[in-house]
Coordinates of C-alpha atoms in Angstrom, one line a residue:
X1 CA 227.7 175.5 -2.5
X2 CA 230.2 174.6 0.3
X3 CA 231.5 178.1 0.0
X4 CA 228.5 179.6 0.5
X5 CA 227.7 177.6 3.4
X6 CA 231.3 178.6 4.4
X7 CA 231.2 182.1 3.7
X8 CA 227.1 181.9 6.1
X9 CA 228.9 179.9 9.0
X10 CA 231.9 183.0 8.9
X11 CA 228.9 185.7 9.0
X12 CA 227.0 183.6 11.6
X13 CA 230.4 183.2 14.0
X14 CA 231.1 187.0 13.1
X15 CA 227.6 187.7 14.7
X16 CA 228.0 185.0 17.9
X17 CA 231.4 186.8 18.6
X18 CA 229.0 190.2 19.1
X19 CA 231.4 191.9 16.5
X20 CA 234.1 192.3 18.9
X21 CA 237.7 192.6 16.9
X22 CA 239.7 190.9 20.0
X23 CA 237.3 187.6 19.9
X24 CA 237.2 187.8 15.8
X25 CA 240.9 187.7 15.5
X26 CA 240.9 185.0 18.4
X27 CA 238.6 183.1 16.4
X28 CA 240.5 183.4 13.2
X29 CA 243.3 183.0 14.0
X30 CA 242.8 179.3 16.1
X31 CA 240.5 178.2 13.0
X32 CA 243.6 179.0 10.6
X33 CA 246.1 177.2 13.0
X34 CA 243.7 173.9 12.8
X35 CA 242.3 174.1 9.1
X36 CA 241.5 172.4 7.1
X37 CA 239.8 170.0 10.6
X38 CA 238.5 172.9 12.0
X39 CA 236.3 175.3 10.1
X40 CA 233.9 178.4 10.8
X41 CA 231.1 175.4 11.1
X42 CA 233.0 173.6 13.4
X43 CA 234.1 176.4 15.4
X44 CA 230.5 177.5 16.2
X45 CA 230.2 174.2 17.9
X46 CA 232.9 174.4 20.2
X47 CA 231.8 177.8 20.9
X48 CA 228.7 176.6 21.6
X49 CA 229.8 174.2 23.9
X50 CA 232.5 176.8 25.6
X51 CA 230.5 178.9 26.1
X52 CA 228.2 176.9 28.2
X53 CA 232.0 176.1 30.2
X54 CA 232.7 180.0 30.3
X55 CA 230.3 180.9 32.9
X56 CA 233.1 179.8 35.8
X57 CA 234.7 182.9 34.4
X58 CA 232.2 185.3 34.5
X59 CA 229.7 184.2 37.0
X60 CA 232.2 183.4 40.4
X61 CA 234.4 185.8 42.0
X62 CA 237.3 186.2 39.6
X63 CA 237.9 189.8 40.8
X64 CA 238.1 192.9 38.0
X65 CA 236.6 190.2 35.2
X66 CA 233.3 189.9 36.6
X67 CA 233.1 194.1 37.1
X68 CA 234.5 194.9 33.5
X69 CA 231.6 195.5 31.4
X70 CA 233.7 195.6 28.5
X71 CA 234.5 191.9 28.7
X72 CA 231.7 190.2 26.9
X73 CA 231.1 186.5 27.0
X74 CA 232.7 186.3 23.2
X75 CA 235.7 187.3 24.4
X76 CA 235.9 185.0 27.3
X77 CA 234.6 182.0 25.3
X78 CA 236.9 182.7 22.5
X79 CA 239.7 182.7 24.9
X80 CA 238.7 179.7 26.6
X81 CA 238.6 177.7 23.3
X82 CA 242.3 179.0 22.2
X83 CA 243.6 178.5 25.6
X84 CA 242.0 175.0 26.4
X85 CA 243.5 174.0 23.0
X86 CA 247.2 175.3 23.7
X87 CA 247.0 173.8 27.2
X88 CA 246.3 170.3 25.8
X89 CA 249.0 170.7 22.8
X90 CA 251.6 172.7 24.3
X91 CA 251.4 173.0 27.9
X92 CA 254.9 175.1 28.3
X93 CA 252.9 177.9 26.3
X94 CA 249.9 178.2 28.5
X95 CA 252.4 178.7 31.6
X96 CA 254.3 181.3 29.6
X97 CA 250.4 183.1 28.9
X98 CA 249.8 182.9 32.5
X99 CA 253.4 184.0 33.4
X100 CA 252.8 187.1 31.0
X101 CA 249.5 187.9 32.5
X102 CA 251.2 189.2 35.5
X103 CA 253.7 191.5 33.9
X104 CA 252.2 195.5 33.2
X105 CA 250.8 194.6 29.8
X106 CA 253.0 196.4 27.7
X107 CA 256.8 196.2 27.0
X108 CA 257.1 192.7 28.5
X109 CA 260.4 192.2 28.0
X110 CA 261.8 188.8 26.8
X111 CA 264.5 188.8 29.2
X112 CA 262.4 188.6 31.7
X113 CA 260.3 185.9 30.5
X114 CA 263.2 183.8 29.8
X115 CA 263.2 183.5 33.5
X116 CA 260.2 181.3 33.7
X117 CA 262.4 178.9 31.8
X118 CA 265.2 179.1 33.8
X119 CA 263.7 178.9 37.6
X120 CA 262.0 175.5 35.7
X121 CA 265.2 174.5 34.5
X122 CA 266.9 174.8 38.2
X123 CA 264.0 172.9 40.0
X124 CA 265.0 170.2 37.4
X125 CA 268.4 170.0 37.1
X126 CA 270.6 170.5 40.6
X127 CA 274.6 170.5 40.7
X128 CA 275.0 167.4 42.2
X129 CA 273.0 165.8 39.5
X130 CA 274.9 167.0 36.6
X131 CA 278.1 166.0 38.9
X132 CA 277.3 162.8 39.1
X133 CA 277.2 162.7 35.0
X134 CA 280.3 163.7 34.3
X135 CA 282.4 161.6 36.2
X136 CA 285.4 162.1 38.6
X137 CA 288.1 164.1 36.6
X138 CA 288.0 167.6 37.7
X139 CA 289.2 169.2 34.1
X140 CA 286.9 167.5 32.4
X141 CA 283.9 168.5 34.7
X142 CA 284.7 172.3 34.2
X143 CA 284.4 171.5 30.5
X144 CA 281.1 169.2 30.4
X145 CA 279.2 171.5 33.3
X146 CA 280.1 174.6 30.5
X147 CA 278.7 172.4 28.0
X148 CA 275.8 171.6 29.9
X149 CA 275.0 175.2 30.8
X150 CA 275.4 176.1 26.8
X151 CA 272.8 173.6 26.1
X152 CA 270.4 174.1 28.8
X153 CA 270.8 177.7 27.5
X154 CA 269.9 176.7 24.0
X155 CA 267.0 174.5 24.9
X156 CA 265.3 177.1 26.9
X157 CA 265.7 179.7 23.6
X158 CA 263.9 176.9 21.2
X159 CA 261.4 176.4 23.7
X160 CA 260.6 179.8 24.5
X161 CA 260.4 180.8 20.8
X162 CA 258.3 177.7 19.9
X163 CA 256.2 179.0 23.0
X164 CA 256.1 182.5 21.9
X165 CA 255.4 181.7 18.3
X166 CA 252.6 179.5 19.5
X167 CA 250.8 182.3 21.2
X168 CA 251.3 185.1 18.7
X169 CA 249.7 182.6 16.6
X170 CA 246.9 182.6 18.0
X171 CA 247.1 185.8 18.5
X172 CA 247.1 186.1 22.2
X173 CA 250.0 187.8 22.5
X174 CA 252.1 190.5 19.8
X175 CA 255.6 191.6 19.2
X176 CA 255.7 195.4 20.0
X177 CA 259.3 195.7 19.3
X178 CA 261.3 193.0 17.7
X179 CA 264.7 194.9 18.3
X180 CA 264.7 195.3 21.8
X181 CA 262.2 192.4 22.6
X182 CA 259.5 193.2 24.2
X183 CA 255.8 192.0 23.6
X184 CA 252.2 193.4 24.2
X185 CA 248.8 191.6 25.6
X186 CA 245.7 192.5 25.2
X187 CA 243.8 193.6 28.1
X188 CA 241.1 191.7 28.0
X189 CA 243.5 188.5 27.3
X190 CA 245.6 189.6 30.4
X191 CA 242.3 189.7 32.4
X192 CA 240.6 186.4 31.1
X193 CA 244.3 184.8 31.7
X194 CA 244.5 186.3 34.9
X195 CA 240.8 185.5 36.2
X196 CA 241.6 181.5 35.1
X197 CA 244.6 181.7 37.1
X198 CA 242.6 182.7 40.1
X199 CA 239.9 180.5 39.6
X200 CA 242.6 177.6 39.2
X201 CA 244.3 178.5 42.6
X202 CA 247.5 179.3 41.5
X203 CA 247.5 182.9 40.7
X204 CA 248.5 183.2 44.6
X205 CA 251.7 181.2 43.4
X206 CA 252.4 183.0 40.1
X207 CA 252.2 186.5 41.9
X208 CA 255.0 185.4 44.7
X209 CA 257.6 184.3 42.1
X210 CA 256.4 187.2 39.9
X211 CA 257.7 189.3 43.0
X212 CA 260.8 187.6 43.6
X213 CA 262.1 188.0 39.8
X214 CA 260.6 191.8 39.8
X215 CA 262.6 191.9 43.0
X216 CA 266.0 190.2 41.7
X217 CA 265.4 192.2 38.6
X218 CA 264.6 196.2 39.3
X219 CA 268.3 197.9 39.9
X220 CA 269.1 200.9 42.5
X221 CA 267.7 203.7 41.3
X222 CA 270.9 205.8 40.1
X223 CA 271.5 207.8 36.8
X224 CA 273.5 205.0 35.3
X225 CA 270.5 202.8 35.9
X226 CA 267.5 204.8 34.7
X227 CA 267.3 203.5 31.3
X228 CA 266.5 200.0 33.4
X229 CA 264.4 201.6 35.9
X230 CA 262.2 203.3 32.8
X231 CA 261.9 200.2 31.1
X232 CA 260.9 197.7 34.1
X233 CA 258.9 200.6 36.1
X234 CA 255.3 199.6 34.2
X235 CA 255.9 196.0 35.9
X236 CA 257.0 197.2 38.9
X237 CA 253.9 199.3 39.6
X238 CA 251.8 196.4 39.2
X239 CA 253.0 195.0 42.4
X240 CA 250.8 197.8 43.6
X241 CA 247.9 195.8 43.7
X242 CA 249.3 192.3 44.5
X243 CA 249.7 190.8 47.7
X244 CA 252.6 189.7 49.5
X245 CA 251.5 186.1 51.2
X246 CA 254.7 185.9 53.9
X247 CA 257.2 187.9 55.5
X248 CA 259.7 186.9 52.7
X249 CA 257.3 187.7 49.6
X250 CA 256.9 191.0 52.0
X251 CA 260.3 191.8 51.9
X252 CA 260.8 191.4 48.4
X253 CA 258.0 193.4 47.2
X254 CA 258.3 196.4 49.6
X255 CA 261.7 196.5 48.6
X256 CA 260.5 196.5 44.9
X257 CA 258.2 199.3 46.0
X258 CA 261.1 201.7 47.6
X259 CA 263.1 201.6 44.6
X260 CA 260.7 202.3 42.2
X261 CA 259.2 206.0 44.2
X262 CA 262.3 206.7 43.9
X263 CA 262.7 206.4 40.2
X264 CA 259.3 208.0 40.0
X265 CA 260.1 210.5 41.6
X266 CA 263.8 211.5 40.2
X267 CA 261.4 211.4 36.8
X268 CA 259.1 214.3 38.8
X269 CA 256.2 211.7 39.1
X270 CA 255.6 212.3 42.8
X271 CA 252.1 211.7 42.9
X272 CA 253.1 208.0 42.4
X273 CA 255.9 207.9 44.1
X274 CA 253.8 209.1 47.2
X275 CA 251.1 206.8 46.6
X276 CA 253.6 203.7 46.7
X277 CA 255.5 205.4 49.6
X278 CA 252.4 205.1 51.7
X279 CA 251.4 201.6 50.5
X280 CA 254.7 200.4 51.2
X281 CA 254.8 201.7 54.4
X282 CA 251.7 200.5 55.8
X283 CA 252.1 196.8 54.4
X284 CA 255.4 197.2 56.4
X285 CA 254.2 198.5 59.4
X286 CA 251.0 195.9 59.4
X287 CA 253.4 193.0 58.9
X288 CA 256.4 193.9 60.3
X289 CA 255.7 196.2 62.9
X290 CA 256.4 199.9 63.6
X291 CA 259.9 200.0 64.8
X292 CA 261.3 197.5 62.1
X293 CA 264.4 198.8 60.1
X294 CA 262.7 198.1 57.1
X295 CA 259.5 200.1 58.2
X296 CA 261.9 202.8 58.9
X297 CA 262.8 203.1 55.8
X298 CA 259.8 203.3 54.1
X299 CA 259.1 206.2 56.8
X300 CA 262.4 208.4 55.6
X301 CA 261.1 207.6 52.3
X302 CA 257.6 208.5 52.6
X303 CA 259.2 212.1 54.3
X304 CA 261.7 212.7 51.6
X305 CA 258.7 212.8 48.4
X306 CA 256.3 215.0 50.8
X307 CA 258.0 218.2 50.5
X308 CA 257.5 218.3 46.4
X309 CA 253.6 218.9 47.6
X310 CA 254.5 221.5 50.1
X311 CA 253.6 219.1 52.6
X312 CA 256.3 220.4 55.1
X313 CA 254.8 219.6 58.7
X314 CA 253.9 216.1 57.8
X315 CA 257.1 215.3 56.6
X316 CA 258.7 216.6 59.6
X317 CA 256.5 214.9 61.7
X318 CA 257.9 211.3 60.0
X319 CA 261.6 212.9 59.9
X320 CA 261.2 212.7 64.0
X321 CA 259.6 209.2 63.9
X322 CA 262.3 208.2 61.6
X323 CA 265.2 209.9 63.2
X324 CA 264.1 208.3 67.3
X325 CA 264.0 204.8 65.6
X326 CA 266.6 204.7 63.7
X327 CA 268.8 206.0 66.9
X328 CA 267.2 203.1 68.9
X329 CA 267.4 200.3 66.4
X330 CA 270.9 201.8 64.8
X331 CA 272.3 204.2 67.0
X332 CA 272.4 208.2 67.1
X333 CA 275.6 208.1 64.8
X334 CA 274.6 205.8 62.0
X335 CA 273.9 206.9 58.8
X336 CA 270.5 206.2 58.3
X337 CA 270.1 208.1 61.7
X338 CA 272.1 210.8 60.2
X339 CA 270.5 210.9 56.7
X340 CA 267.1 211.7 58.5
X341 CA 268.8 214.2 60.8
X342 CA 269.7 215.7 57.0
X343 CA 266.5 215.7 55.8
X344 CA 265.0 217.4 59.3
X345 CA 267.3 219.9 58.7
X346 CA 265.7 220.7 55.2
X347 CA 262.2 220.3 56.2
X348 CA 263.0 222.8 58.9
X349 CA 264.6 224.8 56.4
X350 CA 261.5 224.8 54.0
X351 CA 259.5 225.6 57.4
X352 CA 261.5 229.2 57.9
X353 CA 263.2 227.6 61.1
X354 CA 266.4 228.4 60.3
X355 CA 268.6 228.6 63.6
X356 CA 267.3 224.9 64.2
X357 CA 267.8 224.0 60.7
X358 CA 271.4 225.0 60.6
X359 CA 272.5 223.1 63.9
X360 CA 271.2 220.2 62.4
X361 CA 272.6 220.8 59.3
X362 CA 275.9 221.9 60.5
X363 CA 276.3 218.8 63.1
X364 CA 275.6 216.2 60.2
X365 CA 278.2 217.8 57.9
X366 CA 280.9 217.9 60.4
X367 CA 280.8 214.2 61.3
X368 CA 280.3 213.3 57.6
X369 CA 283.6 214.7 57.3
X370 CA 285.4 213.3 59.9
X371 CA 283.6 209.7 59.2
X372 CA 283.7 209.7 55.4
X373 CA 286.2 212.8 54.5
X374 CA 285.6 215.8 52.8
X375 CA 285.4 214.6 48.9
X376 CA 283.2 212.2 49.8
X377 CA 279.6 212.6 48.1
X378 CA 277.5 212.1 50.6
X379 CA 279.8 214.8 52.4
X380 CA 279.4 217.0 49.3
X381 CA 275.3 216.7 49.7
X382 CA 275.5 218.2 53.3
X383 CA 277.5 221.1 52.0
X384 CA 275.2 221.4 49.1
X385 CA 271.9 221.3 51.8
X386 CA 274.3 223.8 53.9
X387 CA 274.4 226.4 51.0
X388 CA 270.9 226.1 50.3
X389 CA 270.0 227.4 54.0
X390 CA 272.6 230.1 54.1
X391 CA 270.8 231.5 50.6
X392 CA 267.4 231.2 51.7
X393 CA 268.7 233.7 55.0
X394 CA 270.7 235.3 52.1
X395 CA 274.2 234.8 53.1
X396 CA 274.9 234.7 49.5
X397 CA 278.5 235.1 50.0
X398 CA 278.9 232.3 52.5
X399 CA 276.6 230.1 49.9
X400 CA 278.6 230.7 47.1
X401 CA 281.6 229.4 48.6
X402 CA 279.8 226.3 49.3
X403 CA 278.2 225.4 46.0
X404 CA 281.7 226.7 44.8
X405 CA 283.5 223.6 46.8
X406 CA 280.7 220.9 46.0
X407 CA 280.8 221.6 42.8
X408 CA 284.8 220.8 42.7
X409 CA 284.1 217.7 44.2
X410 CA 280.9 216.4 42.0
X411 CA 282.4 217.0 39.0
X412 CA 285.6 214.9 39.6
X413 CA 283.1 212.3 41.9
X414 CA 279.9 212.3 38.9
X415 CA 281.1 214.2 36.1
X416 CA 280.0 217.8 34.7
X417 CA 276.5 216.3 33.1
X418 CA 275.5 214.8 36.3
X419 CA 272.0 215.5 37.5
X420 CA 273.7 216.3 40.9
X421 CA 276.2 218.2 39.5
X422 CA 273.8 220.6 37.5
X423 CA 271.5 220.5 40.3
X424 CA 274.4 222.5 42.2
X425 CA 275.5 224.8 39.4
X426 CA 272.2 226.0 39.1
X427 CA 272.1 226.9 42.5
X428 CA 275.3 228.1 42.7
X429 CA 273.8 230.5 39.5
X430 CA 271.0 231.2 41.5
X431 CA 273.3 232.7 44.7
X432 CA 275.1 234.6 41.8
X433 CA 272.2 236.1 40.1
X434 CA 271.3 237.5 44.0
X435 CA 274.7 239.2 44.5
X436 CA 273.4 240.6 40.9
X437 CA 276.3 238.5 39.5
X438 CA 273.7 238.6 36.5
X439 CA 276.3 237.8 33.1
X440 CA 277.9 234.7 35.5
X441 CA 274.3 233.6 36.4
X442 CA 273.0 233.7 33.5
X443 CA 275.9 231.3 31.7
X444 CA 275.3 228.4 35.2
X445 CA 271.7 228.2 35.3
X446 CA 271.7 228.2 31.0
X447 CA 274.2 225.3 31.6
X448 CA 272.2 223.7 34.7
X449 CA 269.0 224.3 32.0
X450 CA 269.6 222.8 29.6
X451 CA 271.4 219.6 31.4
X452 CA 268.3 218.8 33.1
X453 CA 266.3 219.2 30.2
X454 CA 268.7 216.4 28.2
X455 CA 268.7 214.4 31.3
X456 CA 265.4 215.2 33.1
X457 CA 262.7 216.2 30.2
X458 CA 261.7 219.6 29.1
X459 CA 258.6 219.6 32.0
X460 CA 260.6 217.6 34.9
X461 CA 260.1 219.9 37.9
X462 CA 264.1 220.6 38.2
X463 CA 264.0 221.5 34.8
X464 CA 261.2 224.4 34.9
X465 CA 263.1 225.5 38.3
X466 CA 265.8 226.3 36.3
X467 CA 263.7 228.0 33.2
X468 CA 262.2 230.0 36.2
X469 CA 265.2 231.1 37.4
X470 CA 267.0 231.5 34.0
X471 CA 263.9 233.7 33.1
X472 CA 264.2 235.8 36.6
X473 CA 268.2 236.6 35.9
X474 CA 266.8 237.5 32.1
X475 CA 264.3 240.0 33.8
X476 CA 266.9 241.6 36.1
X477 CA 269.2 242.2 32.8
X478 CA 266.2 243.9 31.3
X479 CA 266.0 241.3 28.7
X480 CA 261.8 241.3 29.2
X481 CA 261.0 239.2 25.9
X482 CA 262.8 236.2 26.8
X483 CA 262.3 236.4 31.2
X484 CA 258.9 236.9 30.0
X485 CA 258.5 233.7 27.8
X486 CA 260.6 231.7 30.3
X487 CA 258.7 232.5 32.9
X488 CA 255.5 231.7 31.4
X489 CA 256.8 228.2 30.5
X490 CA 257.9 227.5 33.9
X491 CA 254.6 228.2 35.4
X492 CA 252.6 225.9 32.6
X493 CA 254.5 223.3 33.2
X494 CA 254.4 223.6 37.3
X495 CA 250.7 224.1 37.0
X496 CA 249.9 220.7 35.2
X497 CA 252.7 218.7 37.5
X498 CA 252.3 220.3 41.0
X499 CA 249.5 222.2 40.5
X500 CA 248.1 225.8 41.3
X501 CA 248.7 226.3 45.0
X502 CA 252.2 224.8 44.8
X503 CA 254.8 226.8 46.3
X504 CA 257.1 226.9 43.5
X505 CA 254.6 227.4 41.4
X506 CA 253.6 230.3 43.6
X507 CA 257.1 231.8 43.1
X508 CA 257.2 231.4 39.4
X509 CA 253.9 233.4 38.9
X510 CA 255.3 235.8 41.3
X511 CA 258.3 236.5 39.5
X512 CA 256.1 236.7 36.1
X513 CA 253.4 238.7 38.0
X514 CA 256.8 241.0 39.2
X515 CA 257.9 241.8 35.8
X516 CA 254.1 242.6 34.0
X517 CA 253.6 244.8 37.3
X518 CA 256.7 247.3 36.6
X519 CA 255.6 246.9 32.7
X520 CA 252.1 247.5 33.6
X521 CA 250.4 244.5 31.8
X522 CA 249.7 242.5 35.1
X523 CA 247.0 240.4 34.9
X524 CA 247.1 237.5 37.7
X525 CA 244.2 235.4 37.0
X526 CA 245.8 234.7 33.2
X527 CA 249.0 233.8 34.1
X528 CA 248.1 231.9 37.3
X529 CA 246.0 229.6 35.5
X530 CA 249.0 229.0 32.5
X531 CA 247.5 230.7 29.6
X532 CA 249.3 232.8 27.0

């Protein structure tokens, strides 16, 4: 008889909870964490009772809750029961829920969560606290402050796995990967956590020490790094929709927000990378002003991602802004003034202006020499922009001997499978494969290739640039089955990332178009688009 009425109250709960799998396993899992006291009977009453409590949630302004339609008042009451219980049992738990809720909510790593621990640990426990412990004797208070460190460390490890354990329990939270530790939260857990938090007044709190530890935590973006870029990216784009509440907090997450463009767009995600550009720039210039060297930046920045759209006039229009405020805040000779001067010089470039391109050019590359020397690789990245213009007014020769040079230098500076180094053999291919150098071309931009595709991905823009131009020296050997199919792939690729109207991608179906012209099996509108 009881298991009947058992097995009615499960049915009866399993209808209350509208069916939903997230509340269900919510539910099960806090009644099999309290049985035998609490039982499906039971649990309908505090449901009952929650969910009388769970209207704060869904009826007052707790931002994306109250708009989701997919968050059903099951799944907030069932929350509300499970996280009212943890809160009143193990309150370290419920701050490491809310501290998660903040994070992307996928691949948080446990690293990163330790840190909650930690900062708790430091507003604690001070250095002239534990000082005063351990006595006068300076030997032995090297020894005991190690010995305290080792068992703060280990405190904060059971705590954090009693805390973890706790909330995979009840299922709030799941381990995604056990090797590398990282965890998963549901959505609508992150957003019920999230909308408490607000409704509590602290989520204003939790997001400025969030920043700060996003802040302390994401690297410069440089090849060594990227494996730590591509793993804290995801939390670093949700600083996209938080807001700083100071000039500090300001600081720390437009910083955030300039490194991480600039992994997305060394990963050819430069739809991102702009949209975080221009956010950056105008919490910057709202908070800090115009002419602020941190405003600055975020205008060089914002100037150096347009140009992967085409968008050549307004990125010279920001290189000027850049370049006149730099001068006055830095002077005309300081490198930030000179890296925009750079980057003028290659918007002009891009533009056809090539007489003003190359004094620009020419001027930045001769003080970077006599300033930084001629090995030097920011020295090596003028003569590399240097070659590019003498190619594109097809002083080939002149180029050559450029690329030639830089490439000397990058390879003992980077190494001969560095993106920058490849990124100059393939150009220094491309110069070749114009002189109808075709055998030499051919073995660079095969080498360039198929680098970039170990480092970059098969449909990273630097990649299919080099599968175009692989495929064009291909065509000119009269090898027409394998330009063809190269060809082809470059402009698929181009046409999902930069899209139709692209110049590059206007290039690539012109070399294609080129080839089925003299073959007589043109047909534009099919191999614009990217079809077979």
């Amino acid at each position: 008889m009881d298991g009947e009425m058992e097995e009615g109250d499960a049915v009866r709960l399993v209808q209350v909870l509208d069916h939903m799998p997230l509340a269900i396993s919510q539910a099960a899992a806090y009644i099999n964490q309290r049985a035998p006291r609490i039982t499906p009977s039971r649990y309908l009453d505090a449901f009952r009772t929650s969910d009388r409590d769970q209207a704060n949630l869904l009826n007052r302004d707790a931002g994306d809750i109250r708009r989701d339609q997919s968050v059903g008042n099951s799944i907030i009451t069932s929350w509300q029961i499970s996280f009212d219980h943890i809160r009143q049992q193990r309150p370290s738990a419920a701050r490491l829920l809310s501290w998660m809720s903040l994070f992307d909510r996928q691949g948080i790593p446990e690293r990163l969560l330790h840190r909650l621990y930690e900062d708790n640990c430091n507003e604690v426990a001070s250095p002239v606290n534990v000082e005063t412990n351990l006595g006068e004797d300076i030997g032995s208070e090297v020894i005991a402050t190690v010995d305290v460190d080792t068992h703060i460390e280990d405190d904060i490890d059971i705590e954090f796995e009693d805390d973890i354990s706790t909330l995979t329990n009840f299922s709030l939270v799941r381990i995604s990967n056990l090797e590398d530790g990282l965890f998963d939260m549901h959505r609508l857990v992150q957003l019920s956590t999230r909308a408490w938090l607000e409704l509590s007044g602290d989520l204003g709190r939790w997001t400025q020490r969030y920043i700060t530890m996003i802040c302390e935590a994401f690297p410069d973006v440089k090849y060594d790094t990227w494996t730590q870029c591509r793993a804290l990216f995801p939390h670093a784009e949700v600083l996209f929709k938080y807001q700083a509440a100071d000039k500090q907090s300001l600081r720390e997450w437009a910083n955030v927000l300039t490194k991480a463009p600039d992994y997305a767009a060394e990963t050819g995600n430069y739809s991102t990378a702009e949209a975080i550009e221009r956010r950056t720039l105008e919490g910057r210039e709202k908070v800090l002003g115009r002419e602020d060297p941190d405003t600055l930046a975020s205008v060089h920045n914002l100037s150096l991602t347009l140009p992967a759209f085409g968008k050549y006039k307004a990125a010279e229009e920001l290189c000027q802004r850049a370049i006149k405020g730099n001068a006055t805040v830095f002077g005309k000779e300081h490198p930030y003034t000179l890296d925009s001067i750079t980057h003028l010089g290659t918007v002009l470039r891009d533009l056809g202006k090539y007489e003003a391109a190359e004094e620009l050019l020419r001027r930045v590359t001769e003080e970077q020499e006599k300033a930084l020397g001629k090995e030097h690789q920011d020295t090596l990245r003028g003569i590399v922009d240097l070659g590019i213009l003498l190619h594109d007014q097809e002083k080939y020769v002149a180029a050559e001997k450029l690329y030639q040079r830089a490439i000397v230098g990058q390879e003992k500076i980077f190494g001969k499978e560095h993106p920058e180094t490849l990124i100059t053999v393939g150009k220094l291919g491309l110069t070749l494969g114009y002189q109808g150098k075709y055998e030499a071309a051919e073995v660079l931009l095969g080498r360039a290739t198929e680098g970039h595709e170990k480092v970059f991905g098969r449909n990273h823009p630097r990649t299919l640039d080099g599968v175009s131009n692989l495929g064009g020296v291909m065509v000119a050997q009269k090898k027409y089955t394998a330009g063809k199919e190269l060809l082809q792939r470059a402009i698929e690729g181009k046409v999902k990332i930069l899209g139709k109207e692209h110049p590059s991608t206007l290039i690539s179906v012109s070399n294609l178009g080129g080839l089925l012209l003299d073959r007589g099996k043109y047909d534009s509108e099919r191999y614009y688009s990217g079809g077979q």
